[in-house]
Coordinates of C-alpha atoms in Angstrom, one line a residue:
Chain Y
X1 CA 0.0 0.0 0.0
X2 CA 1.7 3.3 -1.2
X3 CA 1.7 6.2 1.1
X4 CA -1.4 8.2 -0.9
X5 CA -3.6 4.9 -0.4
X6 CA -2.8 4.8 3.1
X7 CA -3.3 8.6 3.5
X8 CA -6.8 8.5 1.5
X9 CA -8.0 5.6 3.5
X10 CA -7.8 7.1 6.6
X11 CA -9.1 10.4 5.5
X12 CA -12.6 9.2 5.8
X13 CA -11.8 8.3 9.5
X14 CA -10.3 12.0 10.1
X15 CA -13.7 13.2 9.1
X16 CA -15.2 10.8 11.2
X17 CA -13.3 11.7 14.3
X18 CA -14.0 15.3 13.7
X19 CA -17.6 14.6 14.0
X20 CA -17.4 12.7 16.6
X21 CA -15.1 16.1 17.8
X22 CA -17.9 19.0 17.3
X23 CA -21.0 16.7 17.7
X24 CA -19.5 16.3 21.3
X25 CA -18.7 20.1 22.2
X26 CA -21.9 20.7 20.4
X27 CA -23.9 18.7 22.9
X28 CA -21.8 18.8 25.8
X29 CA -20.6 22.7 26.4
X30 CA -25.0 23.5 26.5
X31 CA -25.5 20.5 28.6
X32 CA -22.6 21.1 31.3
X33 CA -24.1 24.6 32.2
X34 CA -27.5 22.9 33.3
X35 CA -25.7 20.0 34.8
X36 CA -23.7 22.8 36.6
X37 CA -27.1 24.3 37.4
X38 CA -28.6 21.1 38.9
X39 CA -24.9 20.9 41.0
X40 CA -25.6 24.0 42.4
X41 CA -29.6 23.5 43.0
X42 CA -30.6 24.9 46.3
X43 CA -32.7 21.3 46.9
X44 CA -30.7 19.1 48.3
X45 CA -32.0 15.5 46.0
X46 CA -31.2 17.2 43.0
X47 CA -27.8 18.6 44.0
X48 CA -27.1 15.2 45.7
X49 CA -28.2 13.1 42.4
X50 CA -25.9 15.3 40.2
X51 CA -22.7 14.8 42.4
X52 CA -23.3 11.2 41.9
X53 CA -23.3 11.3 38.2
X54 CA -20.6 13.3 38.2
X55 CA -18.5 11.0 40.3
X56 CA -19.7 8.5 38.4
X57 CA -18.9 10.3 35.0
X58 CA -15.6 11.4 36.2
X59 CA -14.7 8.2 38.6
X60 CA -15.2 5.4 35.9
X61 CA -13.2 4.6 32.3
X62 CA -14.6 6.4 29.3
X63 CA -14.3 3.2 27.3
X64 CA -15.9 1.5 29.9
X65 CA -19.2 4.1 30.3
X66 CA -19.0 3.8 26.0
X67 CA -19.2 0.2 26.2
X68 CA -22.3 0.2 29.0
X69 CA -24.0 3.1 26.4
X70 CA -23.6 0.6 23.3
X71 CA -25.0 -2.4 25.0
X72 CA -27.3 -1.8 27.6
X73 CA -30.1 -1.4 25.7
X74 CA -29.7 -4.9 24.5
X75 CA -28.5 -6.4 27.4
X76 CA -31.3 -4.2 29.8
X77 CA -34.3 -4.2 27.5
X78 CA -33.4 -6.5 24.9
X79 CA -33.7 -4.2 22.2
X80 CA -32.0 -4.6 18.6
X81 CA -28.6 -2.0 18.6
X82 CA -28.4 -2.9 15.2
X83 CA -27.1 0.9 13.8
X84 CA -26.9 2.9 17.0
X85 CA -23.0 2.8 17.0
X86 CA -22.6 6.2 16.1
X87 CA -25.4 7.4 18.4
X88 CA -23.6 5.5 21.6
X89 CA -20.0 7.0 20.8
X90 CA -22.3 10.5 20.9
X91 CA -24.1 10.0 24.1
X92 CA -21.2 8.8 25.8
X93 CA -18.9 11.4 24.9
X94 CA -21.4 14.3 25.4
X95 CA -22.3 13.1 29.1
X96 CA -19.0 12.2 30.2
X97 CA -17.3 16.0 29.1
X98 CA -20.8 17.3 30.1
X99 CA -20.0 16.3 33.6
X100 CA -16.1 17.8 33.6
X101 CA -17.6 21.0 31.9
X102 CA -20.2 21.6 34.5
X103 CA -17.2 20.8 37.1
X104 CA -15.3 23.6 35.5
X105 CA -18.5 26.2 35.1
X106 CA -18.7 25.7 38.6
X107 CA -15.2 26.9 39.4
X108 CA -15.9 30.2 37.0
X109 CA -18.8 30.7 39.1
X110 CA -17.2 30.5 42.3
X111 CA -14.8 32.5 41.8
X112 CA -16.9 35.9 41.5
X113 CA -17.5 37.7 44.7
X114 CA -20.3 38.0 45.8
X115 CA -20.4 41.5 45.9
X116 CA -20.7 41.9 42.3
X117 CA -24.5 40.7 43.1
X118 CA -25.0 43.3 45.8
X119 CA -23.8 45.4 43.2
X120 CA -25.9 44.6 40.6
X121 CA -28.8 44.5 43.2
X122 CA -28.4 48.0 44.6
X123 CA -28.3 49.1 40.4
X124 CA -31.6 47.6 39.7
X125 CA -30.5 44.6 37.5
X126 CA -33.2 41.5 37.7
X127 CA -31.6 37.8 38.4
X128 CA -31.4 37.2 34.6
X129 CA -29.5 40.1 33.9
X130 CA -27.0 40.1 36.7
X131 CA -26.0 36.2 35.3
X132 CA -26.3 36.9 31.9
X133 CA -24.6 40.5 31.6
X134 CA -22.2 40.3 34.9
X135 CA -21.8 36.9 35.6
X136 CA -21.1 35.3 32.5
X137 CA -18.8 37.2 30.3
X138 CA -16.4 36.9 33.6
X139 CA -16.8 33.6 34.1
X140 CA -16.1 32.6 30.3
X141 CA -13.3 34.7 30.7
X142 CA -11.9 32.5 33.8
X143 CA -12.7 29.2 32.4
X144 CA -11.1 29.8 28.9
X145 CA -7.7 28.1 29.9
X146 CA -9.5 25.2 31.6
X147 CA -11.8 24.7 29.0
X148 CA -9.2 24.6 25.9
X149 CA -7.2 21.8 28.2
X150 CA -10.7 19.9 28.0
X151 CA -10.7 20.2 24.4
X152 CA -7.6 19.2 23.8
X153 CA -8.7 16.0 25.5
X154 CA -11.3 15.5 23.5
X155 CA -9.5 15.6 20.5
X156 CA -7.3 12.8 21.9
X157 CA -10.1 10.6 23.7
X158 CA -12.2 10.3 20.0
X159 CA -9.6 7.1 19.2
X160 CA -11.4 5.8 22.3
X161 CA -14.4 4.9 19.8
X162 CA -12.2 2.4 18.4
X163 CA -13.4 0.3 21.5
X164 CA -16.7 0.3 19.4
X165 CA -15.2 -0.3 16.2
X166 CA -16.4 2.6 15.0
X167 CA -14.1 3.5 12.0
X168 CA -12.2 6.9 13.4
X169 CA -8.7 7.9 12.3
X170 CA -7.3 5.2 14.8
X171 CA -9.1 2.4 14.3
X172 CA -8.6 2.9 10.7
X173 CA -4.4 3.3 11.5
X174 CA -4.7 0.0 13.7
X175 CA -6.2 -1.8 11.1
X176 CA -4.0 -0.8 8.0
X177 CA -1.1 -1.3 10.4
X178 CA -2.0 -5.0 10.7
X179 CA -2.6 -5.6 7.6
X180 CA 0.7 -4.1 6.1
X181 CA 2.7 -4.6 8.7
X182 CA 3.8 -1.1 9.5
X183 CA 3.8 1.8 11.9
X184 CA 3.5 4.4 9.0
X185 CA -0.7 4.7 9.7
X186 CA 0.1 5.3 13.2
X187 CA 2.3 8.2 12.6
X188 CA -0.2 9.6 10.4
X189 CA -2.6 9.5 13.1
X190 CA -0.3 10.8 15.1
X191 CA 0.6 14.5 12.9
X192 CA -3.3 14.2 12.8
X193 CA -4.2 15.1 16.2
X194 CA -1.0 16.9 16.9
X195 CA -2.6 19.1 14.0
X196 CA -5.7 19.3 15.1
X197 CA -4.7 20.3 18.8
X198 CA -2.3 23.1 17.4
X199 CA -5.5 24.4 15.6
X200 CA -7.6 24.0 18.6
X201 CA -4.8 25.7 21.1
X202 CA -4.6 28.4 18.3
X203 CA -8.8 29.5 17.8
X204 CA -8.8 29.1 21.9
X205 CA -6.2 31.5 22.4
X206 CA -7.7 33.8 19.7
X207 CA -10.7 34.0 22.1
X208 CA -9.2 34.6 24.9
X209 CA -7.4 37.7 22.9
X210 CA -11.1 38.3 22.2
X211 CA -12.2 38.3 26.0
X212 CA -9.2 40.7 27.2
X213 CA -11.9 43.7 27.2
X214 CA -10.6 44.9 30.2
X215 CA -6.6 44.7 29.6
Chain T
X1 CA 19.2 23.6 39.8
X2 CA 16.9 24.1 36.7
X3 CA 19.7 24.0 34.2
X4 CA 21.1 20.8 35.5
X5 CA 18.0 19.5 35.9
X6 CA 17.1 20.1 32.0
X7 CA 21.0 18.6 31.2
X8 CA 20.5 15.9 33.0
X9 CA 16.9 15.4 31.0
X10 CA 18.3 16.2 27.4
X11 CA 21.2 13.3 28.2
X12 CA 19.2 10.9 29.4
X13 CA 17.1 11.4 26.3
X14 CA 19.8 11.2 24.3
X15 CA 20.8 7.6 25.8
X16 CA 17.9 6.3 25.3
X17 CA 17.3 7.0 21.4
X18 CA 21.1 5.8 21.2
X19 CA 20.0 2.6 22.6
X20 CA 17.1 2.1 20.4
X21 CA 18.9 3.0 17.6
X22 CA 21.6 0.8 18.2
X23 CA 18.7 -2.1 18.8
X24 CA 16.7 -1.3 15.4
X25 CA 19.9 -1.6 13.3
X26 CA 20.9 -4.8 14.5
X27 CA 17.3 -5.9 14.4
X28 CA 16.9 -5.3 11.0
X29 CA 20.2 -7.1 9.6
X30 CA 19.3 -9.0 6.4
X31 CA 20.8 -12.5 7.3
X32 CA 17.8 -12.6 9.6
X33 CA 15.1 -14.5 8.8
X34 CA 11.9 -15.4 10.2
X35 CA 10.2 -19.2 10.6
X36 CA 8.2 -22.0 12.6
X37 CA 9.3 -24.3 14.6
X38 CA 8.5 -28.0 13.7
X39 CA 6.6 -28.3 16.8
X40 CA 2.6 -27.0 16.7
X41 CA 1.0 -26.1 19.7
X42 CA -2.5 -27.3 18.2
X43 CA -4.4 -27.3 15.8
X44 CA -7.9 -25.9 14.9
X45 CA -11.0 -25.4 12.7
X46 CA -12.9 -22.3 11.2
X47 CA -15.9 -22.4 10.9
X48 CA -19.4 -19.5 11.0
X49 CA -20.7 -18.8 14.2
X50 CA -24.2 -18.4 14.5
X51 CA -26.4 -17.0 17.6
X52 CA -27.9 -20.4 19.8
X53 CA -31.4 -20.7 17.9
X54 CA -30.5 -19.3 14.6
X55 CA -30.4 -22.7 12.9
X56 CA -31.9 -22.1 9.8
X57 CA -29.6 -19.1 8.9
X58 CA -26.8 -21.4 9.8
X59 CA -28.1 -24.3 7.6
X60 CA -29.1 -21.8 4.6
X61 CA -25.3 -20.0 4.7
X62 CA -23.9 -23.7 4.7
X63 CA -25.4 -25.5 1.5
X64 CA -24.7 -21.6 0.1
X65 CA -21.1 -22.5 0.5
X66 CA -21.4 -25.5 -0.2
X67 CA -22.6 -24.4 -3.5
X68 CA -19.7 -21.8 -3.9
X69 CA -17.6 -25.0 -3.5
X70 CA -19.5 -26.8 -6.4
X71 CA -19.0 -24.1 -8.3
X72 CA -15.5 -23.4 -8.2
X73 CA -16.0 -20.0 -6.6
X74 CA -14.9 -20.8 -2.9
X75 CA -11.3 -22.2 -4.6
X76 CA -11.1 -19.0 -7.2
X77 CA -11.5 -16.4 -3.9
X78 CA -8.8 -18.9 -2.2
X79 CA -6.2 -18.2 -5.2
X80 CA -5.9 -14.8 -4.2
X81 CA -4.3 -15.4 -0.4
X82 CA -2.1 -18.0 -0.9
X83 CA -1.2 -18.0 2.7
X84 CA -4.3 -19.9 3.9
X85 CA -4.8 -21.9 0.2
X86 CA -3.4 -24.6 1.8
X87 CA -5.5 -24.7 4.9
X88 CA -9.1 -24.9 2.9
X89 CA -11.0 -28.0 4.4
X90 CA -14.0 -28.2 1.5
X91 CA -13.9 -30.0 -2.0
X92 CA -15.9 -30.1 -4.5
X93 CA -15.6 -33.5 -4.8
X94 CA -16.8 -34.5 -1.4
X95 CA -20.4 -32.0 -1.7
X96 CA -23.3 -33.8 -3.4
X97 CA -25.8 -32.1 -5.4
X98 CA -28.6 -32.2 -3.1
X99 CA -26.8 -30.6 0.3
X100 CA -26.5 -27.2 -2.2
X101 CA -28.4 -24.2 -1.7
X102 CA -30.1 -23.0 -5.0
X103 CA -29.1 -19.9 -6.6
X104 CA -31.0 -16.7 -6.1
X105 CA -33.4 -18.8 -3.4
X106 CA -32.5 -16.0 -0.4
X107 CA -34.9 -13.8 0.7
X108 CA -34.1 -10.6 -1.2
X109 CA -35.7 -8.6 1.2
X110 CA -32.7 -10.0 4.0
X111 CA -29.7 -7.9 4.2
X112 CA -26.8 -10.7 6.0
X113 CA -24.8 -8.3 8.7
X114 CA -21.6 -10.2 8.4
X115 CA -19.7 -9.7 11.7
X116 CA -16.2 -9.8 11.4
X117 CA -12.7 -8.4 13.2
X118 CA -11.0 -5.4 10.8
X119 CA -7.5 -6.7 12.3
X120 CA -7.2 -10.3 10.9
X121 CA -4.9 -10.7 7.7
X122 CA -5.9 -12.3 5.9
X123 CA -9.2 -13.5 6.9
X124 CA -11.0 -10.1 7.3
X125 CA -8.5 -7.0 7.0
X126 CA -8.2 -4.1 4.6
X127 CA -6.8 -4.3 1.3
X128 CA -4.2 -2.5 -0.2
X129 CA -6.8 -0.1 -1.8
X130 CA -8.4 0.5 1.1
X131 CA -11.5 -1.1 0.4
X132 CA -12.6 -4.3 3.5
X133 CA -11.4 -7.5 2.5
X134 CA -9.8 -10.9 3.1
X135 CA -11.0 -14.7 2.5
X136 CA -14.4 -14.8 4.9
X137 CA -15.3 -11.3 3.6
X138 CA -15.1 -12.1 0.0
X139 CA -16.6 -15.6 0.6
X140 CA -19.5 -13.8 2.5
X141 CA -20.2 -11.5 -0.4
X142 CA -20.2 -14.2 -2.8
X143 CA -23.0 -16.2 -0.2
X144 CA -25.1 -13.1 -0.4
X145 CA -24.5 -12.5 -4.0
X146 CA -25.3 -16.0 -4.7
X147 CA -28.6 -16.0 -2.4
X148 CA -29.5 -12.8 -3.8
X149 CA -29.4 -11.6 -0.3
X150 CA -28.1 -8.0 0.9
X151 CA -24.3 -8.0 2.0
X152 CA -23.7 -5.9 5.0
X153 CA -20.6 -5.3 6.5
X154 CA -20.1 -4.6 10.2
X155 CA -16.4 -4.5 12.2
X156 CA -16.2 -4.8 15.4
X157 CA -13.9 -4.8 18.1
X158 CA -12.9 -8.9 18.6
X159 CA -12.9 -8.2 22.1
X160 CA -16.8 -7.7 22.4
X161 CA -17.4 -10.3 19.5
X162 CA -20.4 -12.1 21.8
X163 CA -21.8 -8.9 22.9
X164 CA -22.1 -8.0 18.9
X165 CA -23.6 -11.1 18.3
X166 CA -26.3 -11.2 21.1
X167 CA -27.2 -7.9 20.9
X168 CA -27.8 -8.5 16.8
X169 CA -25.6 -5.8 15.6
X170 CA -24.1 -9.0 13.2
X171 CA -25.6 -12.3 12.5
X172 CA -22.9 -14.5 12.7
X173 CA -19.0 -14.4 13.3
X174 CA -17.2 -15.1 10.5
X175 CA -13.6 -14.3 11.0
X176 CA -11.0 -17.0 11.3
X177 CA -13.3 -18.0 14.0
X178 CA -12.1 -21.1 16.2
X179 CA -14.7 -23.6 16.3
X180 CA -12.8 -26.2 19.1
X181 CA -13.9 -25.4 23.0
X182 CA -16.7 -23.1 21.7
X183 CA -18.8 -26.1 20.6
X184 CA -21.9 -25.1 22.9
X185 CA -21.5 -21.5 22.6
X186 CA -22.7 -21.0 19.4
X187 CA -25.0 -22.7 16.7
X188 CA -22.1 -23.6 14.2
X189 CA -22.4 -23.5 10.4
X190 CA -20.3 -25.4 8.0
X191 CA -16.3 -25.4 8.6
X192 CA -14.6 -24.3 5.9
X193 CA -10.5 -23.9 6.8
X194 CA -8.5 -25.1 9.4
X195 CA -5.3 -23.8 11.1
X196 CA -2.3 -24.5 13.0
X197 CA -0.8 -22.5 16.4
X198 CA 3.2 -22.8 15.8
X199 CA 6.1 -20.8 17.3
X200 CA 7.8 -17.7 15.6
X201 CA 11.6 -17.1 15.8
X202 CA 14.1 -15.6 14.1
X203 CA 16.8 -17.5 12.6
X204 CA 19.6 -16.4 15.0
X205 CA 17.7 -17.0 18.0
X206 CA 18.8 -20.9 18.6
X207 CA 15.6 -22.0 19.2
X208 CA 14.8 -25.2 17.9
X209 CA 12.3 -26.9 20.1
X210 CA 9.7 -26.0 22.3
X211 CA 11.6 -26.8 25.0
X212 CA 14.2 -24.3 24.0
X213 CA 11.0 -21.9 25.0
X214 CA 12.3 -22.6 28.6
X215 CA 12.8 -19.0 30.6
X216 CA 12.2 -17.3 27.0
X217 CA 9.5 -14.2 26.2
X218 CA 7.0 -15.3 24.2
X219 CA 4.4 -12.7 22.4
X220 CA 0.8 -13.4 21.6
X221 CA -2.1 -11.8 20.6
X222 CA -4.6 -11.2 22.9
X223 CA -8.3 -13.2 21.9
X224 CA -6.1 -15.2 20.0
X225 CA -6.7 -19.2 19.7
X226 CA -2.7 -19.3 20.1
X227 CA -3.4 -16.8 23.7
X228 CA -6.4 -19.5 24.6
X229 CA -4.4 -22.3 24.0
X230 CA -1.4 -21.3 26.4
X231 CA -4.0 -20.0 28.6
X232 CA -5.4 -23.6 28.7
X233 CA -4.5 -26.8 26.9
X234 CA -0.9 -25.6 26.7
X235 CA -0.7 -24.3 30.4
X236 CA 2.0 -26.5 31.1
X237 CA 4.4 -25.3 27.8
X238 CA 3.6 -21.5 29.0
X239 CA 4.6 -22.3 32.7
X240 CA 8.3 -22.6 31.3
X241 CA 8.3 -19.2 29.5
X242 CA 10.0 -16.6 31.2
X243 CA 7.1 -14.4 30.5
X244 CA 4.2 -14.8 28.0
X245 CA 3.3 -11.5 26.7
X246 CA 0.2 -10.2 25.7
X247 CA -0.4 -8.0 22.9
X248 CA -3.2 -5.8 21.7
X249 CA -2.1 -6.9 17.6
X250 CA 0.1 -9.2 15.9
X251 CA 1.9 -6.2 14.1
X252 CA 3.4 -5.3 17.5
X253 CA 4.4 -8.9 18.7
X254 CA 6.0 -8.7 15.6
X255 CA 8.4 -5.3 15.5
X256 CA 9.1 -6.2 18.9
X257 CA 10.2 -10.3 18.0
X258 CA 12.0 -8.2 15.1
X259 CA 13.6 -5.7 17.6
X260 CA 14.6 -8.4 19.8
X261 CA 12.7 -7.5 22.6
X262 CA 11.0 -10.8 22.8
X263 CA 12.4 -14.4 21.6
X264 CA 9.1 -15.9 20.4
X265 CA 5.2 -15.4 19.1
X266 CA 3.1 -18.1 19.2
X267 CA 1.0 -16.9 16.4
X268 CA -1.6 -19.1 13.6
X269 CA 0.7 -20.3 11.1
X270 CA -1.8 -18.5 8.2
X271 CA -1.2 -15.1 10.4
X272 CA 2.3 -15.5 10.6
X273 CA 3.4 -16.3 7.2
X274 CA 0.9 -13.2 6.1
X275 CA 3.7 -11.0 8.8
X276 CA 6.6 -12.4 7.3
X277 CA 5.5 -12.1 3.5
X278 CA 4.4 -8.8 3.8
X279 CA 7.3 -7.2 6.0
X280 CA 8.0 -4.2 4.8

């Protein structure tokens, strides 16, 4: 297999890991904030539920929780998984980064005074406004760092699909490596998510340019 | 402190890829060669694993090959790996007329989710173009074609092989699958190839025997009917190793047998020669 056929065959797998990429901030960035939200709920069940997912979430393998999300529906309500790969890889991704994103919203949070609320109080701003105009552009800009660091995870945790077969940029290296008996597809895989990470490092650091307002 | 520190670093870095390099070089000296010992740890069958209850699949996919047999097509897919040619089990000559599925008598509304391991030259693996391929793949293809049945293919991690099988993501597994200690765990269709565990060495390593094994490393893949077999019938022969290691892929046990960093794989013979004709 010449270099350009080993390089085309695993472009469909770069595309696939890329999905598997932004489907996961896509669904996971939103969904951290209200699992932060539940964290920080003032009733003590929901609060107490939440801690336990995240321990959960952030206590147990990824592979493993992408394994229980592929066959538990078979193996809890006997239902056919036949073409729900993808959709597994998905949920188990988003939940699992959903739980360290909320972790890390949580921090951001923290770490405004309270007397910026006074503050906003005494000025007449309503709940909504105080988070949404005060609160939040500060915390975005405290969590930036944190967040890219996430992110760069990711990028690196997609080859765990691979666990699922599903054909991303490493299992696609893995299995040209077998059968042509080389590391080349590995080292491709390799500049691939060193790539990839540079870019993500890079657009991250743009926005925090964008968030030094105040500097 | 820092800048001794970062010395100290940037020479032990340095020792280390001076090692390795040293290591590769001699590793890959072309008086080396790679072979068998005489010796066989076992031998075994392949054959199509169906889910317990799926009997008439099973019976329908086996007078279907049984027909690609008649018909010459089963020994025209087999010219093209001539590592496993040898190892076919079915002639025509032994197949009468009425155990043969007729042609185009498949449901055509059935689409046949051939479950299979990506990783498994030359078996189920991808070709040089790219494309999924390999002896059961191609056979497969030519059941469905000749059935007039859907063909649809579905890799999966070998690991979770039952799991894909129960939960009917596949219908069968169809892989180089071992047929021997699994007789109960499946509803088996027809055999079709058999294979032979053996021990890989290089030609300076002065191993001869499998007693020469004694105290030795010894590579293997994991899943692997050669890793089951020292994991059970051949307990005894892996108690002698010095260490029996197990590997996530052949291709691995391989560069490291090549790179001296183990002294053996116990490997299927059909795998093996496919690693040793295709070094690059």
């Amino acid at each position: 297999m010449s270099f350009s056929t080993m390089l085309s065959t695993m472009i469909p797998g770069m595309f696939r890991t890329c999905a598997i990429f932004f489907l996961t901030l896509l669904f996971a960035l939103p969904l951290g904030l209200v699992v932060m939200l539940l964290r920080k709920s003032r009733f003590p069940v929901i609060s107490g539920i939440t801690k336990v997912f995240i321990a959960i979430m952030r206590g147990t393998p990824l592979m493993l929780q992408l394994l229980v999300w592929y066959f538990s529906p078979y193996y809890l309500f006997r239902l056919s998984i036949s073409g729900y790969r993808f959709t597994a890889i998905l949920l188990g991704f988003s939940l699992n980064y959903a739980a360290y994103f909320a972790e890390i919203y949580r921090a951001g949070i923290e770490a405004i005074p309270v007397g910026q609320y006074e503050a906003a109080q005494v000025l007449g701003y309503s709940k909504f406004q105080t988070f949404f105009k005060i609160i939040l552009p500060q915390v975005i800009k405290t969590i930036l760092p944190a967040i890219t660091n996430e992110v760069i995870t990711l990028v690196k945790d997609t080859s765990l699909a691979f666990s699922l077969a599903y054909s991303e940029v490493f299992s696609i290296a893995k299995q040209i490596s077998s059968s042509q008996t080389s590391f080349t597809p590995f080292l491709i895989a390799g500049v691939f998510y060193f790539v990839a990470n540079y870019l993500v490092a890079y657009a991250m650091e743009r926005l925090e340019q964008a968030f030094k307002y105040y500097d | 402190m820092k800048k001794l520190l970062s010395t100290l670093v940037s020479l032990a870095c340095a020792v280390t890829l001076a090692a390795c390099g040293s290591g590769s070089s001699s590793g890959s000296s072309d008086a080396v060669t790679y072979g068998f010992l005489d010796e066989t740890l076992g031998t075994e069958s392949y054959a199509i694993g169906f889910r317990i209850g799926d009997d008439e699949l099973a019976e329908t996919v086996t007078a279907a090959v049984k027909a690609l047999v008649k018909n010459g097509t089963y020994q025209e897919i087999a010219e093209k790996y001539p590592d496993i040619k040898d190892y076919l089990s079915l002639k025509a000559e032994d197949i009468s007329d009425d155990e043969i599925a007729e042609q185009g008598s498949g449901d055509p509304n059935f689409t046949f989710k051939h479950g299979f391991d990506l990783d498994y030259p030359p078996y189920s693996y991808l070709q040089d173009d790219g494309s999924v391929g390999g002896f059961d793949v191609e056979l497969a293809q030519a059941v469905c074609e000749y059935l007039g049945w859907g063909y649809e293919a579905v890799p999966f991690n070998w690991d979770f092989k039952d799991a894909e099988l129960n939960a009917g993501s596949c219908d069968c597994i169809w892989s180089g699958f071992t047929k021997e200690g699994r007789e109960d765990m499946y509803t088996w269709g027809i055999t079709y190839s058999s294979n032979t565990q053996m021990i890989m060495v290089s030609s300076n390593s002065g191993i001869k025997t499998l007693d020469d094994l004694a105290g030795k490393t010894v590579g293997v893949q994991i899943s692997t009917s050669a890793a089951e077999m020292l994991e059970g019938d051949r307990a005894d022969l892996a108690a002698t190793f010095g260490d029996l290691k197990i590997y996530e892929t052949y291709t691995v046990a391989y560069n490291d047998l090549k790179a001296g960093a183990i002294d053996a794989v116990a490997i299927d013979v059909t795998a093996g020669s496919y690693l040793i004709a295709n070094d690059q």
